[in-house]
Short mmCIF file of C-alpha atoms in Angstrom, two decimals:
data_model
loop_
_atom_site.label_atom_id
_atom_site.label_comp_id
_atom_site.label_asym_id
_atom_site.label_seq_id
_atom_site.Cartn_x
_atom_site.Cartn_y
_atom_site.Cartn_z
CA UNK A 1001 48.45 -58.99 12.03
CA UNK A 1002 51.48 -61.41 11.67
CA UNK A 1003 52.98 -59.85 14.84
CA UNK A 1004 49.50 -60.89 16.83
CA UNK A 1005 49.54 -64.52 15.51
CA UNK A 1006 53.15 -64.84 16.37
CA UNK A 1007 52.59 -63.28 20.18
CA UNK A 1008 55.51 -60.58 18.70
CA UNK A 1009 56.35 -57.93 21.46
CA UNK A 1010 58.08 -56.03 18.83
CA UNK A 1011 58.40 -55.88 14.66
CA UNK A 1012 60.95 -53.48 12.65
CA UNK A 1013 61.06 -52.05 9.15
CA UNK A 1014 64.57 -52.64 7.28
CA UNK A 1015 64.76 -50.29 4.50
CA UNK A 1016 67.70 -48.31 2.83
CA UNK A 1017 66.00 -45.28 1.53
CA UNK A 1018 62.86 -43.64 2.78
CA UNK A 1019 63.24 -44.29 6.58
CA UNK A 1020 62.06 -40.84 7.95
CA UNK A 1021 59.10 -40.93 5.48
CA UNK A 1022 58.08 -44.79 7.45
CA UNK A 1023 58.81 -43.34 10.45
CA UNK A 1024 56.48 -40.04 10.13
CA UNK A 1025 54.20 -42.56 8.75
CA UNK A 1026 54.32 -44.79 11.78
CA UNK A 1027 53.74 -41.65 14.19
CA UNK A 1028 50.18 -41.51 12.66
CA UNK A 1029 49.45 -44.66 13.61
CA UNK A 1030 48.10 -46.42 16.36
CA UNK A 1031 49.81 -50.38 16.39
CA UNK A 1032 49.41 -52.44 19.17
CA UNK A 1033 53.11 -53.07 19.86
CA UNK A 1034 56.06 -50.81 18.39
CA UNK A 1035 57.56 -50.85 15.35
CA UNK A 1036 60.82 -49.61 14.99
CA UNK A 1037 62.54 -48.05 11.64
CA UNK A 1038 65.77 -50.17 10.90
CA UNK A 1039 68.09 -48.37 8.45
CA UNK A 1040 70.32 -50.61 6.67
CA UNK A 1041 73.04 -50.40 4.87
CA UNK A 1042 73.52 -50.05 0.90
CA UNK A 1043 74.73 -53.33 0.20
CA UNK A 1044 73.53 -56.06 -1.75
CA UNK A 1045 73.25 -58.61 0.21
CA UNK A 1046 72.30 -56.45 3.57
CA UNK A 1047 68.64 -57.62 3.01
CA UNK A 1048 69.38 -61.52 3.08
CA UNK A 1049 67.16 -63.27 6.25
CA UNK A 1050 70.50 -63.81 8.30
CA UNK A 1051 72.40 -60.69 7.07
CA UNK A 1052 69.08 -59.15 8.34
CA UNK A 1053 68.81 -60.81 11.63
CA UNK A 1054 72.09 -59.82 12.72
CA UNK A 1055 71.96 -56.37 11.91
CA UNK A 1056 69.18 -55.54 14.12
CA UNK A 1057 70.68 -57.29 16.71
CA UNK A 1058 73.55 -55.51 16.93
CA UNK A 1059 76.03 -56.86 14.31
CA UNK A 1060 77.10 -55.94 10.66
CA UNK A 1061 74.60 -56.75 7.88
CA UNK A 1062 76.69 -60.06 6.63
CA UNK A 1063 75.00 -63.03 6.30
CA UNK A 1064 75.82 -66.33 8.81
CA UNK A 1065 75.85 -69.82 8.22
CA UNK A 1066 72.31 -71.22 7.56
CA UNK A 1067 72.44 -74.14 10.74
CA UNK A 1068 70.46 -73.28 13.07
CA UNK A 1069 68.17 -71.25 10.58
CA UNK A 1070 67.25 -67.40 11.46
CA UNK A 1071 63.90 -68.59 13.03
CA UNK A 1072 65.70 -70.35 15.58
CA UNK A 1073 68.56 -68.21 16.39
CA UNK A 1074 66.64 -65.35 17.20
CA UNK A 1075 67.42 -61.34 17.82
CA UNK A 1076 67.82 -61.12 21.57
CA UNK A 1077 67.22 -64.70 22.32
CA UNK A 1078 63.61 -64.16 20.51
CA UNK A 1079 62.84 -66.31 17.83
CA UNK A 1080 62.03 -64.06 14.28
CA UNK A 1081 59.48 -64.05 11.47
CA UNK A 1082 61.51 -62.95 7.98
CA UNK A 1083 59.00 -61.69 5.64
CA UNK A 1084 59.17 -59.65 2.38
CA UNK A 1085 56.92 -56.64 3.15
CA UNK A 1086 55.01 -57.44 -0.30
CA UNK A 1087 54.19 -60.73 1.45
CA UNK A 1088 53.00 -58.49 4.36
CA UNK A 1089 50.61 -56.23 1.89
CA UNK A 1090 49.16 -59.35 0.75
CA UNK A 1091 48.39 -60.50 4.14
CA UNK A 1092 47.06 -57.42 4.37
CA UNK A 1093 44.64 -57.17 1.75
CA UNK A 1094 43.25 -61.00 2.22
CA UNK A 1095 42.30 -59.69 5.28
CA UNK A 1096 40.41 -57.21 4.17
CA UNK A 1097 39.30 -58.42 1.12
CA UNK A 1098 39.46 -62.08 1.66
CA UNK A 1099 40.81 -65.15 -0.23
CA UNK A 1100 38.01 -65.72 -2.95
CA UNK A 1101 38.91 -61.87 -3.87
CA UNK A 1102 42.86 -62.48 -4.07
CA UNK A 1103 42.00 -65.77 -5.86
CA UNK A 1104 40.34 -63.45 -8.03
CA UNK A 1105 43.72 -62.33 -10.04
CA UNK A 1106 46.50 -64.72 -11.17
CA UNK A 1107 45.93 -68.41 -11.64
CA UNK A 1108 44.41 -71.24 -9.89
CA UNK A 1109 47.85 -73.19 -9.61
CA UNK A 1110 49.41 -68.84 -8.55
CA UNK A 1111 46.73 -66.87 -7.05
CA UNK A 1112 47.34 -63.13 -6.30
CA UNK A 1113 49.60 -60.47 -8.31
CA UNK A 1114 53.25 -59.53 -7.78
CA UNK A 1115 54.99 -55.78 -8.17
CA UNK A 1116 57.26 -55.93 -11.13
CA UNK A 1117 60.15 -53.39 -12.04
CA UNK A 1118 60.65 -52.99 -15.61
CA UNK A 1119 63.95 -51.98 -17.53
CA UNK A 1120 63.04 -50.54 -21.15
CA UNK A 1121 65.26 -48.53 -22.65
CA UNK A 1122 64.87 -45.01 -23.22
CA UNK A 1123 61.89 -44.98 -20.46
CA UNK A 1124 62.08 -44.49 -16.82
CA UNK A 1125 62.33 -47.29 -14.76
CA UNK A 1126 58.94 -48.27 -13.69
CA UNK A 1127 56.93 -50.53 -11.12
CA UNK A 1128 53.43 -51.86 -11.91
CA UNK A 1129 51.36 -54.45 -10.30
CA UNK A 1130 50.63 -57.59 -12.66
CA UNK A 1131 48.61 -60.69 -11.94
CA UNK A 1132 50.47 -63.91 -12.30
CA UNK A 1133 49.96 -65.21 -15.68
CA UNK A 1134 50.09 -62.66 -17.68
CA UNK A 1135 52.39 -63.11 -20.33
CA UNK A 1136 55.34 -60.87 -20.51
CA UNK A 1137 55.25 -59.43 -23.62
CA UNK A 1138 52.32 -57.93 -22.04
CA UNK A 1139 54.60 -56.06 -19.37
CA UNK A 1140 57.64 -55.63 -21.66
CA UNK A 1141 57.51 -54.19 -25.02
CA UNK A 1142 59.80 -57.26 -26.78
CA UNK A 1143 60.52 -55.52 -30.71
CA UNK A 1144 63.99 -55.35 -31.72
CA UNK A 1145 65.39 -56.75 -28.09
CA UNK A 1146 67.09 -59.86 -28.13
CA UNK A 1147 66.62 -61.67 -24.70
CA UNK A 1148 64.89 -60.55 -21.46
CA UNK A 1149 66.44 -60.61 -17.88
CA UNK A 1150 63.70 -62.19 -15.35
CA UNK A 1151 64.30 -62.06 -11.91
CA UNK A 1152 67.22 -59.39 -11.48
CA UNK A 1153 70.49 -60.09 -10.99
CA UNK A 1154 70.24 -63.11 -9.32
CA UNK A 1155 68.15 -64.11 -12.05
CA UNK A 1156 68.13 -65.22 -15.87
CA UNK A 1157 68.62 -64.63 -19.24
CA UNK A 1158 65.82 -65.75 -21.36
CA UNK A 1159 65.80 -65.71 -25.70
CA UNK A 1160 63.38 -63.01 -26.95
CA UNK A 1161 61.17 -65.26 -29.07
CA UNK A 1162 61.15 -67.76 -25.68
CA UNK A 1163 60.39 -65.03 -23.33
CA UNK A 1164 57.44 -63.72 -25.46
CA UNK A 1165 55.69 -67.06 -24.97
CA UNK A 1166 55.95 -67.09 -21.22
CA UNK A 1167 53.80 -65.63 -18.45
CA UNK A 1168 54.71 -64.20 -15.12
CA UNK A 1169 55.74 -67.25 -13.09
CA UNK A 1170 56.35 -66.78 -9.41
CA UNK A 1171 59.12 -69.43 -9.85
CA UNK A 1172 61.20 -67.55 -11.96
CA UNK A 1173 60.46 -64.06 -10.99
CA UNK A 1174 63.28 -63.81 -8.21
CA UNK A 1175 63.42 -60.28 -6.96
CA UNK A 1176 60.41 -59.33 -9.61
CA UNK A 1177 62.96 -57.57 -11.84
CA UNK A 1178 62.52 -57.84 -15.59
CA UNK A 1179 64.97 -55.70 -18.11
CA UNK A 1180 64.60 -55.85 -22.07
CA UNK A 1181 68.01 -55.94 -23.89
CA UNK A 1182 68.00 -54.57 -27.42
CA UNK A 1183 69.16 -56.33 -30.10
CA UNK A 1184 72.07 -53.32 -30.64
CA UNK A 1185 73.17 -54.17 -27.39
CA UNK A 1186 75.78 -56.82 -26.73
CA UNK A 1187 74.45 -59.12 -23.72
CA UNK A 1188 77.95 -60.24 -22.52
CA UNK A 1189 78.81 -56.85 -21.64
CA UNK A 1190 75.75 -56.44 -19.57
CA UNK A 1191 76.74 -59.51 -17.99
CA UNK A 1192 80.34 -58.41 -17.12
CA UNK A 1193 79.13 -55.55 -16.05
CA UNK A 1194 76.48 -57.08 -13.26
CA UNK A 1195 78.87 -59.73 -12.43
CA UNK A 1196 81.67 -57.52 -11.27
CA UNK A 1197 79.20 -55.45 -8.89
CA UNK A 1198 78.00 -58.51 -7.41
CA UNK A 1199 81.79 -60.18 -6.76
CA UNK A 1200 82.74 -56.65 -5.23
CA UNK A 1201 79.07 -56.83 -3.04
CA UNK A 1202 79.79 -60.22 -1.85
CA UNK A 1203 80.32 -60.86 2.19
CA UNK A 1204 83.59 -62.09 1.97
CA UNK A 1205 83.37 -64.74 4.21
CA UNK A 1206 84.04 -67.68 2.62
CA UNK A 1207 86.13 -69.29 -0.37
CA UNK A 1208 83.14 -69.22 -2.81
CA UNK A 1209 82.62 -65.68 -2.31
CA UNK A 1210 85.86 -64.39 -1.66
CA UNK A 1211 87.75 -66.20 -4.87
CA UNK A 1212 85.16 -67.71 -6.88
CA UNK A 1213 83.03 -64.58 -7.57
CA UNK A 1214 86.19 -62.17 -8.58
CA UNK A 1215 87.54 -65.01 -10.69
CA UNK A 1216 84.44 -65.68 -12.59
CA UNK A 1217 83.85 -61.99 -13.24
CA UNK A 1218 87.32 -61.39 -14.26
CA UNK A 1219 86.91 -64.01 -16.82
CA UNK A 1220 83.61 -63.55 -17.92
CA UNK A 1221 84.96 -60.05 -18.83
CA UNK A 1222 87.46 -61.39 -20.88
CA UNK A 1223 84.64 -63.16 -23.30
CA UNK A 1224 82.83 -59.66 -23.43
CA UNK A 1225 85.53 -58.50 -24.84
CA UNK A 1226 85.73 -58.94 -28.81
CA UNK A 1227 89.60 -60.57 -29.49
CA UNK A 1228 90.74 -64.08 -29.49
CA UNK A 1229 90.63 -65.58 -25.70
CA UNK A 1230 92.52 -67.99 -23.64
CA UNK A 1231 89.44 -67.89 -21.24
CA UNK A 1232 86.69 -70.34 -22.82
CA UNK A 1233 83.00 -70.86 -21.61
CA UNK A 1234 84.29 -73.86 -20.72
CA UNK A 1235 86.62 -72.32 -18.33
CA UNK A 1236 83.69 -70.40 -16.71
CA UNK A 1237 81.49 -73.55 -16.55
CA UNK A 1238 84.00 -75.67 -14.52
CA UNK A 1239 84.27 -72.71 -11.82
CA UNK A 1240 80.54 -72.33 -11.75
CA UNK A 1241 80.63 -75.87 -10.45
CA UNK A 1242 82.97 -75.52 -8.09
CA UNK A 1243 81.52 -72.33 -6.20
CA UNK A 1244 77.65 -73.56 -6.77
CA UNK A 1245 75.89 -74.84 -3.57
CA UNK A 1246 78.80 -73.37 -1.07
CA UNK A 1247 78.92 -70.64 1.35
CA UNK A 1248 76.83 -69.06 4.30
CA UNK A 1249 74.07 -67.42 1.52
CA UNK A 1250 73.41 -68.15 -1.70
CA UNK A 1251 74.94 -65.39 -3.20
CA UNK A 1252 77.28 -67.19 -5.47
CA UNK A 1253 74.22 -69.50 -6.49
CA UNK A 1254 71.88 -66.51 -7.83
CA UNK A 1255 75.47 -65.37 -9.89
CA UNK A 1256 76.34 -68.42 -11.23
CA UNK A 1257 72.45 -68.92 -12.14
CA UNK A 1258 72.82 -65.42 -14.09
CA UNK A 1259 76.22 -66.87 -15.90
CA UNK A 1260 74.98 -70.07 -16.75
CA UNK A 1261 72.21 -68.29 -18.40
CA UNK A 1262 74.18 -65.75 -20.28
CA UNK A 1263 76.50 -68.88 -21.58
CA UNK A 1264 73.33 -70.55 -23.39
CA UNK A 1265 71.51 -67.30 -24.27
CA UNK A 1266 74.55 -65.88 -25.83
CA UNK A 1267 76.28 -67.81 -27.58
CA UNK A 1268 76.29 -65.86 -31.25
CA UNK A 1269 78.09 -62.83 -29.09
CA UNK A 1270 80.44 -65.64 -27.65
CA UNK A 1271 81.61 -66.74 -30.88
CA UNK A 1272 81.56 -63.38 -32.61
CA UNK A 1273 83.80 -61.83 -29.92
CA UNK A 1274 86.41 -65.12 -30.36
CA UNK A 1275 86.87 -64.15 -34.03
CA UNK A 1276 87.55 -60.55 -32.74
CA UNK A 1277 84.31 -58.57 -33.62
CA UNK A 1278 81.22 -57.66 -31.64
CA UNK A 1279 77.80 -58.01 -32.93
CA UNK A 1280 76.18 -54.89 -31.01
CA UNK A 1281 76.23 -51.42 -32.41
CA UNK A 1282 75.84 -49.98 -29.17
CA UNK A 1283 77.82 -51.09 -26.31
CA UNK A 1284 77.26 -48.39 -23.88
CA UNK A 1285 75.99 -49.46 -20.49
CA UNK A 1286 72.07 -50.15 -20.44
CA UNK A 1287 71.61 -52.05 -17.02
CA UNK A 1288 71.37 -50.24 -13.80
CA UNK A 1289 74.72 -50.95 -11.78
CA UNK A 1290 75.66 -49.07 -9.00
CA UNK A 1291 79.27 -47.11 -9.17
CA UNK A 1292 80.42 -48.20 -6.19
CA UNK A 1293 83.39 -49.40 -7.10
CA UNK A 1294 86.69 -47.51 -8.13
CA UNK A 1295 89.45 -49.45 -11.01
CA UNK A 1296 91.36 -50.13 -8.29
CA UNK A 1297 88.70 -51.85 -6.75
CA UNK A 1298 88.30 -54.57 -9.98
CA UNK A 1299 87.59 -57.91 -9.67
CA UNK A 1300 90.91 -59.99 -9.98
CA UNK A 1301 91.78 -63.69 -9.51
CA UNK A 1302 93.02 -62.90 -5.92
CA UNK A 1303 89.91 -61.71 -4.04
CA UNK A 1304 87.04 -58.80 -3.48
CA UNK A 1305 87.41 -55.52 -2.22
CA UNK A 1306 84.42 -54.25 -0.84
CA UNK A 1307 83.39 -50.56 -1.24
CA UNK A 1308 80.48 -49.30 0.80
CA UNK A 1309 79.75 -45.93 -1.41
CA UNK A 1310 76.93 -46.47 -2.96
CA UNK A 1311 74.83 -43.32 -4.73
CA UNK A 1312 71.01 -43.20 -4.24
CA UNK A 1313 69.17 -44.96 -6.76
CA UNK A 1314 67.50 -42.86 -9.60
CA UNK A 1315 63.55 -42.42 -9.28
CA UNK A 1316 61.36 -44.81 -9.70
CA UNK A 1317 57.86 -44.31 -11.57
CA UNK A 1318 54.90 -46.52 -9.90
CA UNK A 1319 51.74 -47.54 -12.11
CA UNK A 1320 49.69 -50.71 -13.06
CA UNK A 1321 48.36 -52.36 -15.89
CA UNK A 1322 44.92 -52.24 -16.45
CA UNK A 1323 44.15 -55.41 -14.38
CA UNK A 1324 45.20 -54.23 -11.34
CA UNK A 1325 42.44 -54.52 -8.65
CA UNK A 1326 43.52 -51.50 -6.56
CA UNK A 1327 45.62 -48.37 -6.89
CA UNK A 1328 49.35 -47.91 -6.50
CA UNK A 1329 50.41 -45.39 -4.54
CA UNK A 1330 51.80 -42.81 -6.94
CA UNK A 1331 54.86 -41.92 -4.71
CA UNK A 1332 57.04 -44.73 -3.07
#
């Protein structure tokens, strides 16, 4: 359907995992123009519009500066529609269903649902379809946690007792990742941890990326670790502003968005940790990094290296809440 209002003479799928399942899938079908499997690779930012656009024309998933935008730059000299393939399902379903019966679920001022995947500890990883609005205590059991991540890694750190009065928000929800951190679980560990993936998954390509990332990571594991510091939040807050709002993608933004909330969220493990003691019992990783980095591969105050070994991500369950208005497939 978007390829028809567009006048498209071709589309593609970009996935990591699950290619020869899309493409099988494909073979049963009967589309008016061909779609084409794209498999990318495991990188985090391999998925980012420009990144993206280049890849399937021929060049390495890294994103590009952002003037002229994708939609005018075009994969061979054709101009291209970016879309999320949720977006896509929506379109989808309005189609078939129409708008009064999207408007149906969510909101007046956020019509429609969005597919959420939901950290809890000791359960398996889960996605379910929620309407916008609900409130996330609803999606997330919230006892004995101490702050909720909303939005992924790119996203924030939210106080339990504020995150139990908000709903799902399409403005915060970011990649539609929420995680519950318990309250025997230190949050500046967590944070180390995710920030050091995401300086070693950076492009490289410019300043911000290539020293600002590693620097900030390497100091922001300094505070997560519980023994007078020479690094202060301060320190970290000075070099958010100087990497924030630079750079081909806004990779550094999202991680500087996730510090910045860690900082204010925090701040009982920050000043526990400078007296040299740790608040957690537990400090065992709890968030879902990929080990696709060696030691020798750390972040340090002199740059990124990049490491392209990435294992396949453990399986994910798929169900809905009870207000779901049609079924998830139980297999991705």
């Amino acid at each position: 359907m978007a390829a028809s209002a567009l006048g498209a003479a071709e589309a593609c799928l970009a996935v990591e995992d699950g290619a020869s399942w899309l493409e099988a899938a494909l073979a049963e079908r009967h589309d008016p123009l061909p779609v084409t499997v794209v498999r990318l690779p495991r990188r985090f930012l391999a998925g980012q519009a420009s990144a993206l656009v280049r890849y399937v024309s021929g060049g390495p998933a890294l994103p590009t500066h952002p003037d002229p935008p994708v939609r005018e730059r075009g994969v061979r000299r054709a101009p291209p529609l970016v879309q999320n393939v949720e977006t896509l399902a929506h379109l989808a379903l309005i189609a078939r269903y129409g708008a009064d019966w999207f408007r149906a679920a969510g909101t007046p001022a956020q019509p429609g649902s969005a597919l959420c995947t939901l950290h809890v500890p000791g359960r398996e990883v889960r996605v379910v379809e929620a309407p916008f609005g609900m409130p996330l205590a609803r999606l997330l059991p919230l006892n004995d946690t101490a702050a909720v991540l909303v939005g992924g890694y790119h996203g924030t750190w939210i106080p339990t007792a504020q995150a139990a009065q908000l709903p799902l928000d399409a403005s915060t929800l970011g990649a539609g990742v929420l995680a519950a951190l318990p309250t025997d679980r230190c949050g500046l560990t967590e944070t180390a941890r995710v920030l050091r993936y995401l300086a070693l998954q950076s492009a490289g390509q410019c300043g911000p990326c290539l020293n600002g990332l590693p620097r900030i990571a390497a100091a922001f594991r300094t505070l997560a670790q519980p023994r007078p510091q020479g690094t202060t939040r301060d320190d970290i807050t000075r070099w958010t502003a100087l990497t924030e709002g630079r750079g081909a993608c806004h990779h550094p933004d999202g991680t500087i968005r996730l510090v910045r909330s860690a900082l204010t969220t925090f701040t009982p493990e920050l000043d526990a940790h400078a007296n040299g003691f740790c608040t957690a019992t537990d400090r065992t990783p709890l968030l879902p990094v990929p080990p696709n980095c060696s030691p020798s591969t750390s972040p340090s105050t002199n740059g990124a290296t990049h490491s392209s070994t990435v294992p396949p991500s453990p399986p994910v369950r798929y169900s809905g809440p009870a207000e779901r208005r049609w079924t998830v497939p139980s297999s991705p």
